[in-house]
Tab-separated table of C-alpha atoms in Angstrom:
chain	number	residue	atom	x	y	z
A	108	MET	CA	0.000	0.000	0.000
A	109	ALA	CA	2.809	2.414	0.826
A	110	ARG	CA	4.394	1.703	-2.535
A	111	LYS	CA	1.171	2.598	-4.372
A	112	SER	CA	0.846	5.948	-2.598
A	113	HIS	CA	4.531	6.628	-3.237
A	114	SER	CA	4.032	6.077	-6.971
A	115	ARG	CA	1.105	8.526	-6.996
A	116	VAL	CA	3.219	11.139	-5.276
A	117	SER	CA	6.058	10.612	-7.716
A	118	ILE	CA	3.687	10.992	-10.675
A	119	LEU	CA	2.405	14.275	-9.261
A	120	ALA	CA	5.968	15.410	-8.565
A	121	GLU	CA	6.993	14.557	-12.130
A	122	LEU	CA	4.002	16.418	-13.531
A	123	TRP	CA	4.818	19.461	-11.422
A	124	ALA	CA	8.481	19.350	-12.487
A	125	PHE	CA	7.460	19.045	-16.139
A	126	MET	CA	5.133	22.038	-15.894
A	127	LYS	CA	7.765	24.040	-14.056
A	128	VAL	CA	10.653	23.316	-16.414
A	129	ARG	CA	8.728	23.500	-19.690
A	130	LYS	CA	6.609	26.502	-18.585
A	131	LYS	CA	3.370	24.651	-19.353
A	132	TRP	CA	1.314	26.452	-16.717
A	133	TRP	CA	-1.808	26.233	-18.864
A	134	LEU	CA	-1.965	22.499	-18.085
A	135	GLY	CA	-2.724	23.178	-14.416
A	136	PRO	CA	-6.288	24.497	-14.812
A	137	ILE	CA	-7.128	21.817	-17.386
A	138	ILE	CA	-5.988	19.016	-15.083
A	139	LEU	CA	-7.795	20.586	-12.126
A	140	ILE	CA	-11.085	20.875	-14.031
A	141	LEU	CA	-10.818	17.290	-15.280
A	142	LEU	CA	-10.191	16.039	-11.742
A	143	LEU	CA	-13.136	18.022	-10.373
A	144	LEU	CA	-15.475	16.736	-13.096
A	145	GLY	CA	-14.323	13.178	-12.456
A	146	LEU	CA	-14.869	13.614	-8.740
A	147	LEU	CA	-18.346	15.032	-9.382
A	148	VAL	CA	-19.306	12.043	-11.509
A	149	VAL	CA	-17.941	9.543	-8.982
A	150	LEU	CA	-19.583	11.162	-5.962
A	151	THR	CA	-22.994	11.575	-7.584
A	152	SER	CA	-23.122	8.213	-9.344
A	153	GLY	CA	-25.171	6.580	-6.593
A	154	SER	CA	-27.403	9.500	-5.747
A	155	ALA	CA	-30.668	10.869	-7.069
A	156	LEU	CA	-28.727	13.678	-8.759
A	157	ALA	CA	-27.032	11.329	-11.222
A	158	PRO	CA	-29.600	11.668	-14.057
A	159	PHE	CA	-29.350	15.462	-13.867
A	160	ILE	CA	-25.547	15.454	-13.849
A	161	TYR	CA	-25.362	13.156	-16.869
A	162	THR	CA	-27.680	15.401	-18.887
A	163	LEU	CA	-25.089	18.177	-18.597
A	164	PHE	CA	-22.658	16.133	-20.659
């Protein structure tokens, strides 16, 4: 389990280093919005709001 969380941290660290070195700051908001939309879909998948959320897409 510790190895899995370590790999996630290293992926995030690599992404941050890539954005920092290559000056790709525009990737930050895109990744953040994608993560928030994914979280919204996952959290509302079992609720009564799911049909309304899916109609947005």
